[in-house]
XYZ file of N, CA and C in Angstrom:
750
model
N 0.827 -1.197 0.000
C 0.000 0.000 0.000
C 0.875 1.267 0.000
N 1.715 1.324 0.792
C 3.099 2.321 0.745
C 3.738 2.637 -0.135
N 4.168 1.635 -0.885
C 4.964 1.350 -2.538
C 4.237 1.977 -3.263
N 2.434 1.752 -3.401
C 1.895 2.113 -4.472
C 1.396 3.646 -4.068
N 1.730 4.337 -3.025
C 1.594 5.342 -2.466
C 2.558 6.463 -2.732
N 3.754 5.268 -3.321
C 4.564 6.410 -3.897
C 5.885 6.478 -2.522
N 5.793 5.980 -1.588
C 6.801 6.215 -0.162
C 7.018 4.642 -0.290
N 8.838 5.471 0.251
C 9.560 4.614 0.387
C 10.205 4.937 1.920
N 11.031 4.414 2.416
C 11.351 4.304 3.702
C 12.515 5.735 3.633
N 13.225 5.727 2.638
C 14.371 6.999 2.224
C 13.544 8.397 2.296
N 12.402 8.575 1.800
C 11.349 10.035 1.430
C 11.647 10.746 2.604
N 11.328 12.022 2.761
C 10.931 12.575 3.640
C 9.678 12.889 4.192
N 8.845 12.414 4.855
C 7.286 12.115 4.850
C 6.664 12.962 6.332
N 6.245 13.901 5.776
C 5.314 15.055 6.490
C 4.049 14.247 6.971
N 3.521 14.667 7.972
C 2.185 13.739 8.352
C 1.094 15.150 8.984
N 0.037 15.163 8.523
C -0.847 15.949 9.148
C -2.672 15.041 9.785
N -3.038 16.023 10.317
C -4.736 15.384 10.464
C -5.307 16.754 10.977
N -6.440 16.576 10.828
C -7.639 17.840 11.168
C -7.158 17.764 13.228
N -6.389 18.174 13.399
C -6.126 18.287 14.821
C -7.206 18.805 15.880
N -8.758 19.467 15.359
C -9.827 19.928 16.161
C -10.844 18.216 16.248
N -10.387 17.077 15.287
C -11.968 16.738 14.886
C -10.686 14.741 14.822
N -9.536 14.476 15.630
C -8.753 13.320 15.672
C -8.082 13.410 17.502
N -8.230 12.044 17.612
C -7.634 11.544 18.505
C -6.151 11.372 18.341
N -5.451 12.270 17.824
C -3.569 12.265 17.434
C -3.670 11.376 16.212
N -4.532 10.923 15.502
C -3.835 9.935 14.274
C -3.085 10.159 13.476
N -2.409 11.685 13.766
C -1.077 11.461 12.780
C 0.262 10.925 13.717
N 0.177 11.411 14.611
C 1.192 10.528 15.874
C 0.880 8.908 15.517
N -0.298 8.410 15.477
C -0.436 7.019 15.461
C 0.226 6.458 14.048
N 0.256 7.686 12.931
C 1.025 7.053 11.096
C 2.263 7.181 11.496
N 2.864 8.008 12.518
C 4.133 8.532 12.400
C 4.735 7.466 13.539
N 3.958 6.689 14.153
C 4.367 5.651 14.821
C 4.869 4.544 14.182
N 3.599 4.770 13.190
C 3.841 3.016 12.394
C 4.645 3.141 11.040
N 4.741 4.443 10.911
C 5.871 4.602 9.746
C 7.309 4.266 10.405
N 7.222 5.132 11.634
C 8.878 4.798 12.328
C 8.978 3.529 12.575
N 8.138 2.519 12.888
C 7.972 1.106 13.482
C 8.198 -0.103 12.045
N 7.758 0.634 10.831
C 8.102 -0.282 9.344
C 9.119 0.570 8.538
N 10.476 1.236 9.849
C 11.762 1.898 9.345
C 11.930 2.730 8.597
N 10.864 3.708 8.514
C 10.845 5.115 7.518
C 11.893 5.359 8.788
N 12.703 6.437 7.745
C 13.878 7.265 8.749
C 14.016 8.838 9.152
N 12.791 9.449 8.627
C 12.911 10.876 8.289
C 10.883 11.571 8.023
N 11.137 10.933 9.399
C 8.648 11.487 9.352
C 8.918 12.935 10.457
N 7.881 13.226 9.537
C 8.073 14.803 10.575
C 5.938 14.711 10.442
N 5.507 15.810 11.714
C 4.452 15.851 12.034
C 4.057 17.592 11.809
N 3.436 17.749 11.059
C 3.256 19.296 11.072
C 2.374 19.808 12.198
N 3.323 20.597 12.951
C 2.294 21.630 13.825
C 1.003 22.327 13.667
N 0.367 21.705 14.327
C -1.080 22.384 14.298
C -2.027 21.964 13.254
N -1.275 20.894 12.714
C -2.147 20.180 11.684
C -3.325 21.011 10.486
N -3.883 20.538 9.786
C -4.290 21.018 8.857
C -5.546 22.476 9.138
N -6.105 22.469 10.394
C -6.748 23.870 11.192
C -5.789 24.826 10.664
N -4.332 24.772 11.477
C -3.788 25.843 11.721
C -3.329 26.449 10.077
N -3.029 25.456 9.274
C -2.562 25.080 7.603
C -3.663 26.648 6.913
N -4.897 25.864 7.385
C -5.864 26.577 6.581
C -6.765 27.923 7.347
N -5.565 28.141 8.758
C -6.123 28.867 9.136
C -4.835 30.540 8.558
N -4.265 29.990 7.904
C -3.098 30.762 7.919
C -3.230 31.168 6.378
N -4.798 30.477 5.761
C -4.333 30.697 4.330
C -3.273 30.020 2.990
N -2.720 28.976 4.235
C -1.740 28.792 2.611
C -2.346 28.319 1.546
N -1.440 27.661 0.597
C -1.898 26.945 -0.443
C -2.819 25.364 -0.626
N -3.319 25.661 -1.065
C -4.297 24.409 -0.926
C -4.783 23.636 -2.285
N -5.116 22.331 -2.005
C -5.102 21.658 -3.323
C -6.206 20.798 -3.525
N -7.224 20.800 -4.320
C -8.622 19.909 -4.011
C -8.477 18.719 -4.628
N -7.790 18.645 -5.650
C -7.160 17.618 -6.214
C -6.369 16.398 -6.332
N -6.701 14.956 -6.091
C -6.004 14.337 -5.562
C -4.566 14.044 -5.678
N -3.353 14.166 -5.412
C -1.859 14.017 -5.597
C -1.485 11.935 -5.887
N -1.190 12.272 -7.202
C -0.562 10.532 -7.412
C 0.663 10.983 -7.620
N 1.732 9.922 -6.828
C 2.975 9.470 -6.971
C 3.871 9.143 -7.662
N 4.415 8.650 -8.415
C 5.001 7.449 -9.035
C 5.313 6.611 -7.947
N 5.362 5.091 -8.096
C 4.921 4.127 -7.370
C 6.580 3.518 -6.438
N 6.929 3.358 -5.434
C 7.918 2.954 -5.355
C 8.055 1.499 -4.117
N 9.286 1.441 -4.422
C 9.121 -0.104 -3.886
C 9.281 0.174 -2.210
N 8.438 -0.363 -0.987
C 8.614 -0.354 0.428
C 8.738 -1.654 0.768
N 10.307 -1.426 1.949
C 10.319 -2.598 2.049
C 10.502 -2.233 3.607
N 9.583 -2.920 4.318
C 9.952 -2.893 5.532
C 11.134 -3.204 6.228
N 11.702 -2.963 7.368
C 12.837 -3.252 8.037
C 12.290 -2.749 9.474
N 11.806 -3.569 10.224
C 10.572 -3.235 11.532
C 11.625 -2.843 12.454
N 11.243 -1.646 13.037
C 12.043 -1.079 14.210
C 11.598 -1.598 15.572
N 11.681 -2.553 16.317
C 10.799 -3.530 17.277
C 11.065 -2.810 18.482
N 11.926 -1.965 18.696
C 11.837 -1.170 20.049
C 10.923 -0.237 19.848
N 9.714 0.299 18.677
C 9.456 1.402 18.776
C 7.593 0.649 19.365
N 7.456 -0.609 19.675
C 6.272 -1.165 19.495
C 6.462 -2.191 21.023
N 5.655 -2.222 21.808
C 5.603 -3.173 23.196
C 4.162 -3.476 23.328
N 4.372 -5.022 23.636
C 3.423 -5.585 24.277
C 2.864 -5.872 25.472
N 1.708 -6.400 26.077
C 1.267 -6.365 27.203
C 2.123 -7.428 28.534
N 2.993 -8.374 28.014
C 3.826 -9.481 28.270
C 4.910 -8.562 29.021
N 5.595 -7.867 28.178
C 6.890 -7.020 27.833
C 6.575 -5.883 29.621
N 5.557 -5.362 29.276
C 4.652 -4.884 30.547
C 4.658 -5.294 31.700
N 4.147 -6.547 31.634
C 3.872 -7.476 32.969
C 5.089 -7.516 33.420
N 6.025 -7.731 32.936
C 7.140 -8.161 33.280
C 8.361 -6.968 34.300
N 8.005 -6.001 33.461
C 8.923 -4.826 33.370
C 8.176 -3.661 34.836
N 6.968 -3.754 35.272
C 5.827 -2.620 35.086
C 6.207 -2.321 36.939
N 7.132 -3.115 37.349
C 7.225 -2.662 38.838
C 8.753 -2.051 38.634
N 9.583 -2.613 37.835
C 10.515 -1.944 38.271
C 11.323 0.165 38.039
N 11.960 0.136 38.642
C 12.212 1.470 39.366
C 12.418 2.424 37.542
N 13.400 1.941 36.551
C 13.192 2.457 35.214
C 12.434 2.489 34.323
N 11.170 2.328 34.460
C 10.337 1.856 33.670
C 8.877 2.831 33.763
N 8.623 3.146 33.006
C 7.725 4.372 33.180
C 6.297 3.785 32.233
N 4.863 4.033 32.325
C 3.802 3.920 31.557
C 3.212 4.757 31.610
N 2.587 5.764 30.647
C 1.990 6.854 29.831
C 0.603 6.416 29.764
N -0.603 6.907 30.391
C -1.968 6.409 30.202
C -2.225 7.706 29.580
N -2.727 8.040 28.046
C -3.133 9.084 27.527
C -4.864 8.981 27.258
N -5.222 8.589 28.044
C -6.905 8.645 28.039
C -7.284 9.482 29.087
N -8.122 10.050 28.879
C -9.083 11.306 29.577
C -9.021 10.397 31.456
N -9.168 11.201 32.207
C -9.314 11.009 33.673
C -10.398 9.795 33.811
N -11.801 10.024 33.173
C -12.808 9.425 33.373
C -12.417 8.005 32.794
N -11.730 7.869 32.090
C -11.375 6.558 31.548
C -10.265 6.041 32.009
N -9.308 6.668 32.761
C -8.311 6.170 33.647
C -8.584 5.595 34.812
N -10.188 6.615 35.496
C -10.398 6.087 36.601
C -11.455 4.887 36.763
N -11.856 4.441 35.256
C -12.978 3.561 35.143
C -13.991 4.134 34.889
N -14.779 5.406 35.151
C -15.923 5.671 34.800
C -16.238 5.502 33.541
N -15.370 5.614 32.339
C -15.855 6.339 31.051
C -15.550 4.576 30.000
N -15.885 3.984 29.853
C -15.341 2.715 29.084
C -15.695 2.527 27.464
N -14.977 2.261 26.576
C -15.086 2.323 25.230
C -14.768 0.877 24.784
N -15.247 0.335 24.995
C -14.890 -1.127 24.590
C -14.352 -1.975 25.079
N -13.447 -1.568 25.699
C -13.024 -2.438 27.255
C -13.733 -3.668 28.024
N -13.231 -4.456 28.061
C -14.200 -5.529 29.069
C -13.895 -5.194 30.774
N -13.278 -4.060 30.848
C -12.832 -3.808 32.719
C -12.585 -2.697 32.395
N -13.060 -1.792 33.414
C -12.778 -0.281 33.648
C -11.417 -0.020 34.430
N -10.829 0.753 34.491
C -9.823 1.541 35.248
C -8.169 1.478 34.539
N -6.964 1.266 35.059
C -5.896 1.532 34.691
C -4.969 0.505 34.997
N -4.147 0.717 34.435
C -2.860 -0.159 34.763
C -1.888 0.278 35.866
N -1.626 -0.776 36.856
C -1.447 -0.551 37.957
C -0.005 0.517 37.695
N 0.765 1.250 38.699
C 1.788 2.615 37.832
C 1.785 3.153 37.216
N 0.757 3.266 36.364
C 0.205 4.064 34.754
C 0.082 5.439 35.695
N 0.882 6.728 34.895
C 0.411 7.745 35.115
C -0.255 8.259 33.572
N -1.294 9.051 34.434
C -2.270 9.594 33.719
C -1.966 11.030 32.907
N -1.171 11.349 31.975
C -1.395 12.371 30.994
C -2.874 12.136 29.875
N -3.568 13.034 30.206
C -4.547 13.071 28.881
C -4.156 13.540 27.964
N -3.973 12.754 26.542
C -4.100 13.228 25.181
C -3.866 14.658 25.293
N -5.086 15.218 25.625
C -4.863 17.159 25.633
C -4.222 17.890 25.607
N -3.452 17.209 26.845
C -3.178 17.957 27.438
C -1.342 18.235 26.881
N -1.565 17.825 25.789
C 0.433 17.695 24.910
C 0.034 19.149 23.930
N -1.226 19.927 23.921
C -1.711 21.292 22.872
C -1.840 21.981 23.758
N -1.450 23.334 22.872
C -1.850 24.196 23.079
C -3.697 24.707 22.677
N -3.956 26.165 23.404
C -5.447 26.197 22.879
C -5.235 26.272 21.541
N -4.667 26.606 20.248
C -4.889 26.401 18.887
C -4.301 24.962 18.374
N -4.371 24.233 19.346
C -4.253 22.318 18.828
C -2.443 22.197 18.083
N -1.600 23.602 18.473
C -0.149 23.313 18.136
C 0.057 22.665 19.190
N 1.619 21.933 18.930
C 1.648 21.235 20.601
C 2.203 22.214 21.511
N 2.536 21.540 22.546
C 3.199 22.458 23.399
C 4.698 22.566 23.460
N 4.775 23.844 23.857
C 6.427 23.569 23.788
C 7.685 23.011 24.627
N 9.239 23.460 24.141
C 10.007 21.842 24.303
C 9.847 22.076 26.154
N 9.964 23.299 26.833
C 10.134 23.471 28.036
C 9.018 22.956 28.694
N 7.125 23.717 28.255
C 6.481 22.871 28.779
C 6.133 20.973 28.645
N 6.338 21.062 27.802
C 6.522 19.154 27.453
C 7.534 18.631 28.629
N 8.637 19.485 28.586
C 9.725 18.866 30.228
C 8.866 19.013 31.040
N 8.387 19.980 31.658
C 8.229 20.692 32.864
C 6.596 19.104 32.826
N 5.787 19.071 32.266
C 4.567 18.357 32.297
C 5.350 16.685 32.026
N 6.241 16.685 31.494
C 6.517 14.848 31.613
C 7.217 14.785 32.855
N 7.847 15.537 33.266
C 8.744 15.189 34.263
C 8.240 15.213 35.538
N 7.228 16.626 35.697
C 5.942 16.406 36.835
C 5.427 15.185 36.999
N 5.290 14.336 36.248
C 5.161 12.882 36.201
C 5.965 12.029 36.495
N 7.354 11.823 36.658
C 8.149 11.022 36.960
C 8.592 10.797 35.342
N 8.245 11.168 34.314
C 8.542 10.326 32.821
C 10.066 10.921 32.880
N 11.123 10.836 32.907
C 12.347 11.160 32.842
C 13.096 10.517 31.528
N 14.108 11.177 30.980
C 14.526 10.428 29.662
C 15.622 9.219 29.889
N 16.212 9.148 31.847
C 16.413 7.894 32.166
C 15.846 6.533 31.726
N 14.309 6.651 32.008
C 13.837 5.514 32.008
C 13.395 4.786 30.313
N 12.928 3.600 30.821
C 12.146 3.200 29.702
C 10.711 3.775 29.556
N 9.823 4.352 28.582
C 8.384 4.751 28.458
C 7.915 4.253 27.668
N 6.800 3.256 27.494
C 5.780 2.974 27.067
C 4.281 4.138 27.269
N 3.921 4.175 26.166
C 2.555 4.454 26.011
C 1.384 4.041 25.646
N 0.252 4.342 26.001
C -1.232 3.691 25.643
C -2.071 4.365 25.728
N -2.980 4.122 24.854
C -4.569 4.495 25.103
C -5.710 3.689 25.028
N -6.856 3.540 24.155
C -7.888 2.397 24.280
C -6.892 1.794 23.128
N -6.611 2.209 21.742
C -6.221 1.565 20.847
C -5.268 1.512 19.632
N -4.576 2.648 21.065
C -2.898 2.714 20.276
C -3.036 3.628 19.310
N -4.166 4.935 19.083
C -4.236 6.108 18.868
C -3.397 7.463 19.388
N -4.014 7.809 20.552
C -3.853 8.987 21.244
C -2.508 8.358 21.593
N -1.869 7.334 22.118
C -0.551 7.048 21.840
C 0.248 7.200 21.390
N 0.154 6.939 20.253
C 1.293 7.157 19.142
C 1.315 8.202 18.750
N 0.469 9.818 19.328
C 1.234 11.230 19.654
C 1.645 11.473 20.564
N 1.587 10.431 21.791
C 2.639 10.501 22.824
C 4.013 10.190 22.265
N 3.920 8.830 21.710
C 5.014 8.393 21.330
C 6.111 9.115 20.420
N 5.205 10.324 19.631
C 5.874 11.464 18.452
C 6.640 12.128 19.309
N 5.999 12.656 20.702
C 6.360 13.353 21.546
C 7.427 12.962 22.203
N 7.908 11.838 22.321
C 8.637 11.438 23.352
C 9.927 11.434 22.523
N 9.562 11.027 21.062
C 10.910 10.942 20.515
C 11.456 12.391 19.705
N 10.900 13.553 19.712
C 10.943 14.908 19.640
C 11.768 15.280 21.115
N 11.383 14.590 22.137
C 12.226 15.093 23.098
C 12.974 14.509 23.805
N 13.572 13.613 22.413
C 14.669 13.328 22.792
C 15.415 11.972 23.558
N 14.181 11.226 23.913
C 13.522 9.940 24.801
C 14.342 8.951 23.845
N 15.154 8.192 24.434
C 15.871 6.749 23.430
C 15.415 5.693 23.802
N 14.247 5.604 24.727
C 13.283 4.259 24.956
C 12.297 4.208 25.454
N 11.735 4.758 24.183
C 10.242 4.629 24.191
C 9.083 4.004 23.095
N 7.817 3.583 23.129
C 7.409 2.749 22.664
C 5.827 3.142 22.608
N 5.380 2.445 21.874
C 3.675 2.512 21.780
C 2.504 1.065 22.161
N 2.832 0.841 23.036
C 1.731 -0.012 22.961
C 0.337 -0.021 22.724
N 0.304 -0.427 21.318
C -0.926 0.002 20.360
C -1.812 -0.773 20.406
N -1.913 -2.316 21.103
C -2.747 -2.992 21.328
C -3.791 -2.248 22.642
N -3.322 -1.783 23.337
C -3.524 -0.574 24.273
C -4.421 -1.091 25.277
N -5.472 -0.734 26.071
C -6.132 -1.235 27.258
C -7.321 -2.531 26.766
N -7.690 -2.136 25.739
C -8.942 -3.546 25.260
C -7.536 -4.199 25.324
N -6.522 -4.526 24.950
C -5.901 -5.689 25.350
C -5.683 -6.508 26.718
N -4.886 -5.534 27.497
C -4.685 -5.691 28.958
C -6.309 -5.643 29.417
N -7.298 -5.140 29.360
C -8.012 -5.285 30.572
C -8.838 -6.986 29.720
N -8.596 -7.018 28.574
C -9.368 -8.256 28.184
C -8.586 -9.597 28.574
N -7.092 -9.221 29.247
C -6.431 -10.760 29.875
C -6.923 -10.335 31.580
N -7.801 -11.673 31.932
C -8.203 -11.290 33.555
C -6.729 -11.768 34.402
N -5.832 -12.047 33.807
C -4.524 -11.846 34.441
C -3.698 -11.263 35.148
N -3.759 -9.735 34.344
C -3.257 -8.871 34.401
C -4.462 -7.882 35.332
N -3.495 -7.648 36.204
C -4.019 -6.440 37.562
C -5.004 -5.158 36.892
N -5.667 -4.651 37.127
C -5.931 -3.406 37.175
C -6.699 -2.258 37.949
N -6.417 -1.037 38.339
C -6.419 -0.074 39.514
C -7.987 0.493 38.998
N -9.117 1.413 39.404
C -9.667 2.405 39.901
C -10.258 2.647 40.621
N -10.805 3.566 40.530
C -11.669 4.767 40.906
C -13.017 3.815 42.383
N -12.388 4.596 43.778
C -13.480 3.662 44.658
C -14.482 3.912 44.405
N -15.418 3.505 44.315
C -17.345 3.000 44.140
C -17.423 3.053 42.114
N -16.268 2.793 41.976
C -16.185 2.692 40.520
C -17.492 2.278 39.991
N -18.306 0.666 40.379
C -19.218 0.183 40.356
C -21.076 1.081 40.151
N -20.816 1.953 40.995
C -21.622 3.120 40.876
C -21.563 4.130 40.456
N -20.619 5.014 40.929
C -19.980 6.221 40.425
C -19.529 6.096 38.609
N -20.517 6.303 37.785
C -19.616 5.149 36.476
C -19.414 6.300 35.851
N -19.941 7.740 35.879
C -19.370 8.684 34.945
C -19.976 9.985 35.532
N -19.258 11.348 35.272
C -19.137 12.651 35.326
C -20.547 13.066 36.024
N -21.315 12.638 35.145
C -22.692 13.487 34.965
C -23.544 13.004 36.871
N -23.043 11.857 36.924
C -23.991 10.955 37.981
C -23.017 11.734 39.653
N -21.852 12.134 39.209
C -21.559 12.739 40.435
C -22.154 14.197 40.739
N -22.363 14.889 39.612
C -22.943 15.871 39.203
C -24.184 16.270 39.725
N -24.831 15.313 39.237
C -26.079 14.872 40.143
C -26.258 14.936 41.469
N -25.290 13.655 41.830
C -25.222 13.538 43.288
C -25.295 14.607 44.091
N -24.600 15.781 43.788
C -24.011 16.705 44.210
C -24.918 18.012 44.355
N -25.596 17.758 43.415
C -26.911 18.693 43.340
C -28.312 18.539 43.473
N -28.095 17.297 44.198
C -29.458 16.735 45.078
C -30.437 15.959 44.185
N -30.033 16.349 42.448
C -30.912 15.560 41.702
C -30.852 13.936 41.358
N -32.326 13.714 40.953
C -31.611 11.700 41.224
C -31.181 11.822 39.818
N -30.007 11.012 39.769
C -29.354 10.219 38.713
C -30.067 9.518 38.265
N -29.233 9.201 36.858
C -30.234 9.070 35.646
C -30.514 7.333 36.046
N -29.665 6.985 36.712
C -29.884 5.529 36.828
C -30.495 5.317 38.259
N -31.605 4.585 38.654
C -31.801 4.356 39.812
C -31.342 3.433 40.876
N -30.656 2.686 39.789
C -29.687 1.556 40.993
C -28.394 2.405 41.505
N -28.362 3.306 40.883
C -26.882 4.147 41.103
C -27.297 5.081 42.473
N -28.636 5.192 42.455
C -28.782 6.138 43.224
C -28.620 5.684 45.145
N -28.162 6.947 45.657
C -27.810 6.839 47.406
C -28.437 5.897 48.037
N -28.115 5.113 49.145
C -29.317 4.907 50.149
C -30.355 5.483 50.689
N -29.832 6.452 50.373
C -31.083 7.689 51.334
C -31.882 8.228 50.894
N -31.722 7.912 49.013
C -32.611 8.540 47.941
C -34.096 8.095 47.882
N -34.424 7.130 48.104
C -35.620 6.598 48.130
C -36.462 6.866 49.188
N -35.594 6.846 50.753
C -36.762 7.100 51.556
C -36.414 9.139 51.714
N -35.874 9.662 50.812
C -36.101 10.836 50.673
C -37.599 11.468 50.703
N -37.809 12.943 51.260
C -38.803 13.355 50.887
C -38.933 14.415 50.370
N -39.507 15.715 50.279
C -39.464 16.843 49.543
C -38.539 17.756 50.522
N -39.057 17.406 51.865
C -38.269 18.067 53.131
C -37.228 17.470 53.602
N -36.669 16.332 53.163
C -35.104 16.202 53.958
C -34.274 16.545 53.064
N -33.304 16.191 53.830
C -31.918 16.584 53.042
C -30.624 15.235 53.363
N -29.973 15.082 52.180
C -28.895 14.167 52.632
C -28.134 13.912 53.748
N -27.813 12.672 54.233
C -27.444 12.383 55.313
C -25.974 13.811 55.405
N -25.586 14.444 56.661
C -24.301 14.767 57.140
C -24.621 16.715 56.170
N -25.614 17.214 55.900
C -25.901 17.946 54.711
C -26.391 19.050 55.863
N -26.664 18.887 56.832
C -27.235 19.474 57.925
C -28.770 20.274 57.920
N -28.965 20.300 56.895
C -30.740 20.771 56.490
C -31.606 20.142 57.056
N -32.777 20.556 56.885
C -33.693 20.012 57.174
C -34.946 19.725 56.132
């Protein structure tokens, strides 16, 4: 598909995506280009928003190649598995990147997953939080100052993940922009690990109930949640005149 695409592993290969309306999928091409030994992928800032917010040149027309031959030569450190993980995931050099939103780190939010929550040491960077407000990334100082607040140090080894080895593999752009000599994407990502009941995993207490944003929300504002099994003990024999247990009303 590459060959007849016109790229070869030698090219110099620019990668963009609508950066308002993708989960990083040009981080995720620029993963798997570096991973089938392209040597020279670059990611344009601010992706095609900022492109067309600036006016340049633009082309409606589709671009054909001349066809060239790709031959893979797999870069196997740039790709880790859930095994590789298990193995590695306590000790002191070894770092894991959870780039999914809070609610899905802590279990509330689940996308396909057969188990909610995280991998046990997984620190939590969200996706997001690598942009700026116009979806450029951030820069080289804040990228230190925010990986390293984390423990991610360019000592260690880093793996990254998300549900499916998306929002990843613009961690993974990131890591090797700054400079990181072992780091990786684990693109099979959490539907893998939480689908082996083997493998451990951490969240969020009353996970079971508490399952997303809106229902604490609720809680919080005296209205019943949308689900009624979710709802308090105290909700039912509620009346118009009490008030939640410890709430001090009457």
């Amino acid at each position: 598909m590459l060959g007849a695409a016109g790229i070869d592993r030698d090219k110099k290969i620019v990668v963009y995506d609508d950066t308002t309306a993708s989960w990083g999928s040009a981080g995720r091409v620029f993963w798997m280009l570096e991973y089938l030994g392209c040597r020279d992928v670059h990611i344009l800032n601010g992706g095609w928003g900022k492109w067309s917010a600036e006016n340049r040149s633009m082309q409606t027309t589709a671009v054909t190649l001349p066809a060239a031959t790709f031959t893979p030569q797999l870069n196997a450190a740039a790709k880790t598995d859930s095994a590789h993980i298990a193995t590695r995931l306590f000790d002191n050099d070894f770092a894991v990147i959870d780039t999914r939103t809070d609610e899905e780190y802590l279990g509330w939010q689940l996308y396909g997953e057969t188990r909610g929550g995280h991998i046990p040491k997984a620190v939590n960077i969200p996706y997001g939080w690598f942009y700026n407000s116009d979806k450029t990334t951030l820069s080289y100082t804040a990228l230190k100052s925010l990986l390293e607040s984390h423990g991610i140090t360019p000592d260690k080894e880093v793996t990254a993940h998300c549900t499916a080895g998306i929002r990843s593999g613009y961690a993974y752009f990131l890591l090797r922009l700054m400079g990181y000599t072992r780091c990786s994407n684990y693109d099979a990502s959490i539907w893998d690990w939480a689908g082996n009941t083997s493998y451990p995993m951490e969240k969020a207490p009353n996970y079971a109930t508490a399952v997303y944003p809106a229902w604490v929300k609720a809680l919080i504002d005296y209205h019943k949640p949308g689900s009624t099994s979710a709802a308090p003990p105290w909700w039912s024999t509620r009346t118009a005149a009490s008030s939640p247990p410890g709430s001090g009303g009457s």
